[in-house]
Amino acid sequence: DAMVIQNPRYQVTQFGKPVTLSCSQTLNHNVMYWYQQKSSQAPKLLFHYYDKDFNNEADTPDNFQSRRPNTSFCFLDIRSPGLGDAAMYLCATSRKTTSGGQETQYFGPGTRLLVL
Amino acid sequence: QKEVEQDPGPLSVPEGAIVSLNCTYSNSAFQYFMWYRQYSRKGPELLMYTYSSGNKEDGRFTAQVDKSSKYISLFIRDSQPSDSATYLCAMSAGLYYGNNRLAFGKGNQVVVIP
């Protein structure tokens, strides 16, 4: 089945130790998103890629970076995790059509990050 | 004022009851309204999708949009224990790349008691 896959599902890291979260998709979608969702809060968009074009949200801290080496994969790098970065990180994909329309977003299961 | 307001308070109902959820919003540019269902430790999945004002029904689920009041609702009839999840409302101004950013509510946790 076509899907959005996130690894690992749970990640424990130490304060200040860099961590990388991974997202892959078999939907062949050209747009990929990273959201941060804290407990009982709405998902907050961090950034997204349209193909290789990176779009950062204005309020995303510099501590968060992303890479998209190819259509299928996208990575979220947290350079120096703080206690406040503990959250669920959601990857989503969608398809922008040649006419400019965009289909709905499909979400992965998320990676729950714990910072000790 | 937040763009989208959704009371996150947990809602417990007995099996078979009607579940009523709602969101209010402040941005009059929103035209596309969605409800996502998120099971524990899973990502959100699209449940209902509505354009502009009106009602949409899909099985036991009904979505209503009242743009004049900036108010949207989701009703679940004959609720089942499998409906226990968090329900997030989301909305966007458009469907085209560049104006389709999703604004989410905080989510409403629903527990259906057998």
PDB file of C-alpha atoms in Angstrom:
ATOM      1  CA  ASP A   1       0.000   0.000   0.000  1.00  0.00           C
ATOM      2  CA  ALA A   2       1.178   3.504  -0.787  1.00  0.00           C
ATOM      3  CA  MET A   3       1.972   5.260   2.427  1.00  0.00           C
ATOM      4  CA  VAL A   4       4.001   7.685   4.507  1.00  0.00           C
ATOM      5  CA  ILE A   5       6.534   5.987   6.770  1.00  0.00           C
ATOM      6  CA  GLN A   6       8.361   7.552   9.679  1.00  0.00           C
ATOM      7  CA  ASN A   7      11.339   6.137  11.515  1.00  0.00           C
ATOM      8  CA  PRO A   8      11.921   5.670  14.290  1.00  0.00           C
ATOM      9  CA  ARG A   9       8.493   5.725  15.922  1.00  0.00           C
ATOM     10  CA  TYR A  10      10.071   6.638  19.254  1.00  0.00           C
ATOM     11  CA  GLN A  11      13.350   8.460  19.726  1.00  0.00           C
ATOM     12  CA  VAL A  12      15.109   9.244  22.982  1.00  0.00           C
ATOM     13  CA  THR A  13      17.996  11.694  22.918  1.00  0.00           C
ATOM     14  CA  GLN A  14      20.019  13.663  25.401  1.00  0.00           C
ATOM     15  CA  PHE A  15      19.887  17.395  25.886  1.00  0.00           C
ATOM     16  CA  GLY A  16      22.080  18.971  23.201  1.00  0.00           C
ATOM     17  CA  LYS A  17      22.763  15.737  21.289  1.00  0.00           C
ATOM     18  CA  PRO A  18      21.882  16.039  17.585  1.00  0.00           C
ATOM     19  CA  VAL A  19      19.097  13.811  16.351  1.00  0.00           C
ATOM     20  CA  THR A  20      17.703  12.992  12.910  1.00  0.00           C
ATOM     21  CA  LEU A  21      14.176  11.865  12.165  1.00  0.00           C
ATOM     22  CA  SER A  22      13.322  10.219   8.884  1.00  0.00           C
ATOM     23  CA  CYS A  23      10.294  10.212   6.596  1.00  0.00           C
ATOM     24  CA  SER A  24       9.767   8.250   3.418  1.00  0.00           C
ATOM     25  CA  GLN A  25       6.794   8.016   1.076  1.00  0.00           C
ATOM     26  CA  THR A  26       5.663   5.709  -1.673  1.00  0.00           C
ATOM     27  CA  LEU A  27       2.967   8.102  -2.927  1.00  0.00           C
ATOM     28  CA  ASN A  28       5.349   9.919  -5.285  1.00  0.00           C
ATOM     29  CA  HIS A  29       4.097  13.227  -3.905  1.00  0.00           C
ATOM     30  CA  ASN A  30       6.108  16.316  -4.719  1.00  0.00           C
ATOM     31  CA  VAL A  31       5.373  18.218  -1.481  1.00  0.00           C
ATOM     32  CA  MET A  32       6.584  17.035   1.919  1.00  0.00           C
ATOM     33  CA  TYR A  33       5.902  18.730   5.251  1.00  0.00           C
ATOM     34  CA  TRP A  34       7.247  18.521   8.787  1.00  0.00           C
ATOM     35  CA  TYR A  35       4.983  19.396  11.702  1.00  0.00           C
ATOM     36  CA  GLN A  36       5.654  19.547  15.432  1.00  0.00           C
ATOM     37  CA  GLN A  37       2.765  18.521  17.676  1.00  0.00           C
ATOM     38  CA  LYS A  38       2.995  18.941  21.433  1.00  0.00           C
ATOM     39  CA  SER A  39       0.564  17.290  23.809  1.00  0.00           C
ATOM     40  CA  SER A  40      -3.010  18.596  23.430  1.00  0.00           C
ATOM     41  CA  GLN A  41      -1.881  21.161  20.876  1.00  0.00           C
ATOM     42  CA  ALA A  42      -2.460  21.677  17.193  1.00  0.00           C
ATOM     43  CA  PRO A  43       0.221  20.501  14.761  1.00  0.00           C
ATOM     44  CA  LYS A  44       2.589  23.369  14.005  1.00  0.00           C
ATOM     45  CA  LEU A  45       4.140  23.549  10.554  1.00  0.00           C
ATOM     46  CA  LEU A  46       7.945  23.782  10.702  1.00  0.00           C
ATOM     47  CA  PHE A  47       8.788  23.752   6.979  1.00  0.00           C
ATOM     48  CA  HIS A  48       7.976  22.069   3.730  1.00  0.00           C
ATOM     49  CA  TYR A  49       9.584  21.101   0.449  1.00  0.00           C
ATOM     50  CA  TYR A  50       8.045  21.512  -2.960  1.00  0.00           C
ATOM     51  CA  ASP A  51      10.305  19.170  -4.908  1.00  0.00           C
ATOM     52  CA  LYS A  52      13.742  20.433  -3.853  1.00  0.00           C
ATOM     53  CA  ASP A  53      12.510  23.936  -3.056  1.00  0.00           C
ATOM     54  CA  PHE A  54      12.749  24.429   0.719  1.00  0.00           C
ATOM     55  CA  ASN A  55      10.213  26.681   2.477  1.00  0.00           C
ATOM     56  CA  ASN A  56      10.867  27.565   6.091  1.00  0.00           C
ATOM     57  CA  GLU A  57       8.188  28.956   8.383  1.00  0.00           C
ATOM     58  CA  ALA A  58       9.133  32.336   9.840  1.00  0.00           C
ATOM     59  CA  ASP A  59       8.925  31.186  13.443  1.00  0.00           C
ATOM     60  CA  THR A  60      10.775  27.882  13.055  1.00  0.00           C
ATOM     61  CA  PRO A  61      13.903  27.977  15.255  1.00  0.00           C
ATOM     62  CA  ASP A  62      17.303  27.689  13.563  1.00  0.00           C
ATOM     63  CA  ASN A  63      17.841  24.564  15.629  1.00  0.00           C
ATOM     64  CA  PHE A  64      15.590  22.727  13.176  1.00  0.00           C
ATOM     65  CA  GLN A  65      16.900  21.861   9.730  1.00  0.00           C
ATOM     66  CA  SER A  66      15.681  19.629   6.945  1.00  0.00           C
ATOM     67  CA  ARG A  67      17.059  17.714   3.992  1.00  0.00           C
ATOM     68  CA  ARG A  68      15.331  16.139   1.042  1.00  0.00           C
ATOM     69  CA  PRO A  69      17.845  14.094  -0.960  1.00  0.00           C
ATOM     70  CA  ASN A  70      15.217  12.709  -3.342  1.00  0.00           C
ATOM     71  CA  THR A  71      11.451  12.595  -3.913  1.00  0.00           C
ATOM     72  CA  SER A  72      10.902   9.724  -1.517  1.00  0.00           C
ATOM     73  CA  PHE A  73      12.858  10.807   1.530  1.00  0.00           C
ATOM     74  CA  CYS A  74      12.891  13.803   3.840  1.00  0.00           C
ATOM     75  CA  PHE A  75      14.836  14.244   7.074  1.00  0.00           C
ATOM     76  CA  LEU A  76      14.364  16.483  10.081  1.00  0.00           C
ATOM     77  CA  ASP A  77      17.574  17.374  11.899  1.00  0.00           C
ATOM     78  CA  ILE A  78      17.477  18.882  15.367  1.00  0.00           C
ATOM     79  CA  ARG A  79      20.963  20.224  15.964  1.00  0.00           C
ATOM     80  CA  SER A  80      20.848  20.747  19.732  1.00  0.00           C
ATOM     81  CA  PRO A  81      17.614  19.406  21.210  1.00  0.00           C
ATOM     82  CA  GLY A  82      16.295  21.143  24.276  1.00  0.00           C
ATOM     83  CA  LEU A  83      13.710  19.897  26.753  1.00  0.00           C
ATOM     84  CA  GLY A  84      11.120  22.059  24.990  1.00  0.00           C
ATOM     85  CA  ASP A  85      11.626  20.136  21.748  1.00  0.00           C
ATOM     86  CA  ALA A  86      10.084  16.988  23.160  1.00  0.00           C
ATOM     87  CA  ALA A  87       7.027  16.426  20.974  1.00  0.00           C
ATOM     88  CA  MET A  88       5.481  14.303  18.267  1.00  0.00           C
ATOM     89  CA  TYR A  89       6.976  15.094  14.860  1.00  0.00           C
ATOM     90  CA  LEU A  90       4.652  14.464  11.952  1.00  0.00           C
ATOM     91  CA  CYS A  91       5.615  14.144   8.315  1.00  0.00           C
ATOM     92  CA  ALA A  92       2.966  14.761   5.679  1.00  0.00           C
ATOM     93  CA  THR A  93       2.895  14.677   1.892  1.00  0.00           C
ATOM     94  CA  SER A  94       0.671  16.066  -0.802  1.00  0.00           C
ATOM     95  CA  ARG A  95       0.691  16.407  -4.556  1.00  0.00           C
ATOM     96  CA  LYS A  96       0.789  19.707  -6.357  1.00  0.00           C
ATOM     97  CA  THR A  97      -0.686  19.277  -9.796  1.00  0.00           C
ATOM     98  CA  THR A  98       0.594  20.902 -12.977  1.00  0.00           C
ATOM     99  CA  SER A  99      -2.450  23.197 -12.947  1.00  0.00           C
ATOM    100  CA  GLY A 100      -1.444  24.524  -9.535  1.00  0.00           C
ATOM    101  CA  GLY A 101      -4.019  22.657  -7.535  1.00  0.00           C
ATOM    102  CA  GLN A 102      -2.973  20.702  -4.521  1.00  0.00           C
ATOM    103  CA  GLU A 103      -4.450  17.574  -3.103  1.00  0.00           C
ATOM    104  CA  THR A 104      -5.007  16.890   0.557  1.00  0.00           C
ATOM    105  CA  GLN A 105      -2.179  16.084   2.946  1.00  0.00           C
ATOM    106  CA  TYR A 106      -1.450  12.519   4.008  1.00  0.00           C
ATOM    107  CA  PHE A 107       0.218  12.106   7.375  1.00  0.00           C
ATOM    108  CA  GLY A 108       2.678   9.539   8.641  1.00  0.00           C
ATOM    109  CA  PRO A 109       2.300   7.925  12.073  1.00  0.00           C
ATOM    110  CA  GLY A 110       4.742  10.365  13.667  1.00  0.00           C
ATOM    111  CA  THR A 111       7.937  10.072  15.685  1.00  0.00           C
ATOM    112  CA  ARG A 112       7.647  10.766  19.389  1.00  0.00           C
ATOM    113  CA  LEU A 113      10.799  12.487  20.615  1.00  0.00           C
ATOM    114  CA  LEU A 114      11.850  12.452  24.236  1.00  0.00           C
ATOM    115  CA  VAL A 115      14.717  14.665  25.401  1.00  0.00           C
ATOM    116  CA  LEU A 116      16.482  13.693  28.630  1.00  0.00           C
TER     117      LEU A 116
ATOM    118  CA  GLN B   1      -7.218  35.608  19.043  1.00  0.00           C
ATOM    119  CA  LYS B   2      -6.096  32.277  17.618  1.00  0.00           C
ATOM    120  CA  GLU B   3      -6.998  31.548  14.014  1.00  0.00           C
ATOM    121  CA  VAL B   4      -8.827  28.359  14.967  1.00  0.00           C
ATOM    122  CA  GLU B   5     -10.375  27.634  18.344  1.00  0.00           C
ATOM    123  CA  GLN B   6     -11.321  24.126  19.399  1.00  0.00           C
ATOM    124  CA  ASP B   7     -12.138  23.197  22.951  1.00  0.00           C
ATOM    125  CA  PRO B   8      -9.735  20.313  23.674  1.00  0.00           C
ATOM    126  CA  GLY B   9     -11.633  19.109  26.748  1.00  0.00           C
ATOM    127  CA  PRO B  10     -12.099  15.315  26.726  1.00  0.00           C
ATOM    128  CA  LEU B  11     -15.579  14.215  25.766  1.00  0.00           C
ATOM    129  CA  SER B  12     -16.926  10.890  27.076  1.00  0.00           C
ATOM    130  CA  VAL B  13     -20.128   9.465  25.650  1.00  0.00           C
ATOM    131  CA  PRO B  14     -21.895   6.105  25.932  1.00  0.00           C
ATOM    132  CA  GLU B  15     -21.879   3.842  22.908  1.00  0.00           C
ATOM    133  CA  GLY B  16     -24.683   4.736  20.510  1.00  0.00           C
ATOM    134  CA  ALA B  17     -24.838   8.407  21.506  1.00  0.00           C
ATOM    135  CA  ILE B  18     -24.382  11.312  19.113  1.00  0.00           C
ATOM    136  CA  VAL B  19     -21.023  13.050  19.360  1.00  0.00           C
ATOM    137  CA  SER B  20     -20.991  16.763  18.565  1.00  0.00           C
ATOM    138  CA  LEU B  21     -17.727  18.607  17.988  1.00  0.00           C
ATOM    139  CA  ASN B  22     -17.136  22.137  16.819  1.00  0.00           C
ATOM    140  CA  CYS B  23     -14.549  24.750  15.938  1.00  0.00           C
ATOM    141  CA  THR B  24     -14.674  28.484  15.478  1.00  0.00           C
ATOM    142  CA  TYR B  25     -12.306  30.514  13.379  1.00  0.00           C
ATOM    143  CA  SER B  26     -11.407  34.116  12.779  1.00  0.00           C
ATOM    144  CA  ASN B  27      -9.981  34.197   9.235  1.00  0.00           C
ATOM    145  CA  SER B  28     -12.799  34.930   6.796  1.00  0.00           C
ATOM    146  CA  ALA B  29     -10.559  33.775   3.928  1.00  0.00           C
ATOM    147  CA  PHE B  30     -10.923  30.124   4.934  1.00  0.00           C
ATOM    148  CA  GLN B  31     -12.999  28.208   2.412  1.00  0.00           C
ATOM    149  CA  TYR B  32     -11.926  24.595   2.797  1.00  0.00           C
ATOM    150  CA  PHE B  33     -12.735  22.794   6.001  1.00  0.00           C
ATOM    151  CA  MET B  34     -11.496  19.428   7.123  1.00  0.00           C
ATOM    152  CA  TRP B  35     -11.831  17.075  10.034  1.00  0.00           C
ATOM    153  CA  TYR B  36      -8.947  14.766  10.834  1.00  0.00           C
ATOM    154  CA  ARG B  37      -9.117  11.776  13.161  1.00  0.00           C
ATOM    155  CA  GLN B  38      -6.015  10.908  15.148  1.00  0.00           C
ATOM    156  CA  TYR B  39      -5.780   7.669  17.057  1.00  0.00           C
ATOM    157  CA  SER B  40      -3.396   7.470  19.982  1.00  0.00           C
ATOM    158  CA  ARG B  41       0.241   7.476  18.830  1.00  0.00           C
ATOM    159  CA  LYS B  42      -0.774   7.705  15.172  1.00  0.00           C
ATOM    160  CA  GLY B  43      -0.737  10.471  12.596  1.00  0.00           C
ATOM    161  CA  PRO B  44      -3.908  12.362  11.654  1.00  0.00           C
ATOM    162  CA  GLU B  45      -6.049  10.854   8.886  1.00  0.00           C
ATOM    163  CA  LEU B  46      -8.516  12.841   6.813  1.00  0.00           C
ATOM    164  CA  LEU B  47     -12.089  12.074   7.808  1.00  0.00           C
ATOM    165  CA  MET B  48     -14.263  14.731   6.159  1.00  0.00           C
ATOM    166  CA  TYR B  49     -13.642  17.515   3.694  1.00  0.00           C
ATOM    167  CA  THR B  50     -16.076  20.373   2.929  1.00  0.00           C
ATOM    168  CA  TYR B  51     -15.956  23.384   0.690  1.00  0.00           C
ATOM    169  CA  SER B  52     -17.673  26.610   1.773  1.00  0.00           C
ATOM    170  CA  SER B  53     -20.937  26.562   3.716  1.00  0.00           C
ATOM    171  CA  GLY B  54     -23.283  23.623   3.900  1.00  0.00           C
ATOM    172  CA  ASN B  55     -23.556  20.059   5.096  1.00  0.00           C
ATOM    173  CA  LYS B  56     -21.795  16.903   4.017  1.00  0.00           C
ATOM    174  CA  GLU B  57     -22.698  13.427   5.107  1.00  0.00           C
ATOM    175  CA  ASP B  58     -20.582  10.279   4.943  1.00  0.00           C
ATOM    176  CA  GLY B  59     -22.039   7.277   6.682  1.00  0.00           C
ATOM    177  CA  ARG B  60     -22.343   8.065  10.376  1.00  0.00           C
ATOM    178  CA  PHE B  61     -20.423  11.325  10.016  1.00  0.00           C
ATOM    179  CA  THR B  62     -21.887  14.732   9.159  1.00  0.00           C
ATOM    180  CA  ALA B  63     -19.848  17.895   8.719  1.00  0.00           C
ATOM    181  CA  GLN B  64     -21.488  21.302   8.813  1.00  0.00           C
ATOM    182  CA  VAL B  65     -20.014  24.660   7.894  1.00  0.00           C
ATOM    183  CA  ASP B  66     -21.568  28.028   8.687  1.00  0.00           C
ATOM    184  CA  LYS B  67     -19.286  30.633   7.180  1.00  0.00           C
ATOM    185  CA  SER B  68     -21.472  33.529   8.311  1.00  0.00           C
ATOM    186  CA  SER B  69     -20.858  32.519  11.921  1.00  0.00           C
ATOM    187  CA  LYS B  70     -17.329  31.181  11.266  1.00  0.00           C
ATOM    188  CA  TYR B  71     -18.365  27.934  12.903  1.00  0.00           C
ATOM    189  CA  ILE B  72     -17.921  24.325  11.821  1.00  0.00           C
ATOM    190  CA  SER B  73     -19.249  21.131  13.355  1.00  0.00           C
ATOM    191  CA  LEU B  74     -18.769  17.398  13.135  1.00  0.00           C
ATOM    192  CA  PHE B  75     -21.476  14.993  14.234  1.00  0.00           C
ATOM    193  CA  ILE B  76     -20.943  11.278  14.776  1.00  0.00           C
ATOM    194  CA  ARG B  77     -24.159   9.253  14.931  1.00  0.00           C
ATOM    195  CA  ASP B  78     -24.443   5.880  16.632  1.00  0.00           C
ATOM    196  CA  SER B  79     -20.983   6.286  18.121  1.00  0.00           C
ATOM    197  CA  GLN B  80     -18.828   3.192  18.510  1.00  0.00           C
ATOM    198  CA  PRO B  81     -15.850   2.451  20.784  1.00  0.00           C
ATOM    199  CA  SER B  82     -13.717   2.462  17.626  1.00  0.00           C
ATOM    200  CA  ASP B  83     -14.569   6.168  17.244  1.00  0.00           C
ATOM    201  CA  SER B  84     -12.502   6.894  20.363  1.00  0.00           C
ATOM    202  CA  ALA B  85      -9.794   9.222  19.097  1.00  0.00           C
ATOM    203  CA  THR B  86      -8.782  12.850  18.938  1.00  0.00           C
ATOM    204  CA  TYR B  87     -10.604  14.863  16.281  1.00  0.00           C
ATOM    205  CA  LEU B  88      -8.815  17.863  14.804  1.00  0.00           C
ATOM    206  CA  CYS B  89     -10.470  20.489  12.699  1.00  0.00           C
ATOM    207  CA  ALA B  90      -8.368  22.114  10.000  1.00  0.00           C
ATOM    208  CA  MET B  91      -9.016  24.728   7.361  1.00  0.00           C
ATOM    209  CA  SER B  92      -7.338  26.557   4.534  1.00  0.00           C
ATOM    210  CA  ALA B  93      -7.997  29.524   2.302  1.00  0.00           C
ATOM    211  CA  GLY B  94      -7.485  27.631  -0.910  1.00  0.00           C
ATOM    212  CA  LEU B  95      -6.418  24.480  -2.608  1.00  0.00           C
ATOM    213  CA  TYR B  96      -3.597  25.941  -4.628  1.00  0.00           C
ATOM    214  CA  TYR B  97       0.016  25.729  -3.623  1.00  0.00           C
ATOM    215  CA  GLY B  98       0.796  28.919  -1.758  1.00  0.00           C
ATOM    216  CA  ASN B  99      -2.639  29.451  -0.238  1.00  0.00           C
ATOM    217  CA  ASN B 100      -3.429  26.003   1.077  1.00  0.00           C
ATOM    218  CA  ARG B 101      -1.639  26.178   4.417  1.00  0.00           C
ATOM    219  CA  LEU B 102      -3.621  24.229   6.998  1.00  0.00           C
ATOM    220  CA  ALA B 103      -4.642  25.945  10.222  1.00  0.00           C
ATOM    221  CA  PHE B 104      -5.435  23.309  12.849  1.00  0.00           C
ATOM    222  CA  GLY B 105      -7.470  23.343  15.999  1.00  0.00           C
ATOM    223  CA  LYS B 106      -5.984  21.770  19.133  1.00  0.00           C
ATOM    224  CA  GLY B 107      -8.069  18.644  18.779  1.00  0.00           C
ATOM    225  CA  ASN B 108     -10.919  17.199  20.809  1.00  0.00           C
ATOM    226  CA  GLN B 109     -10.382  13.870  22.569  1.00  0.00           C
ATOM    227  CA  VAL B 110     -13.451  11.641  22.329  1.00  0.00           C
ATOM    228  CA  VAL B 111     -13.973   8.495  24.389  1.00  0.00           C
ATOM    229  CA  VAL B 112     -16.898   6.221  23.543  1.00  0.00           C
ATOM    230  CA  ILE B 113     -17.720   3.989  26.471  1.00  0.00           C
ATOM    231  CA  PRO B 114     -19.066   0.513  25.626  1.00  0.00           C
TER     232      PRO B 114
END
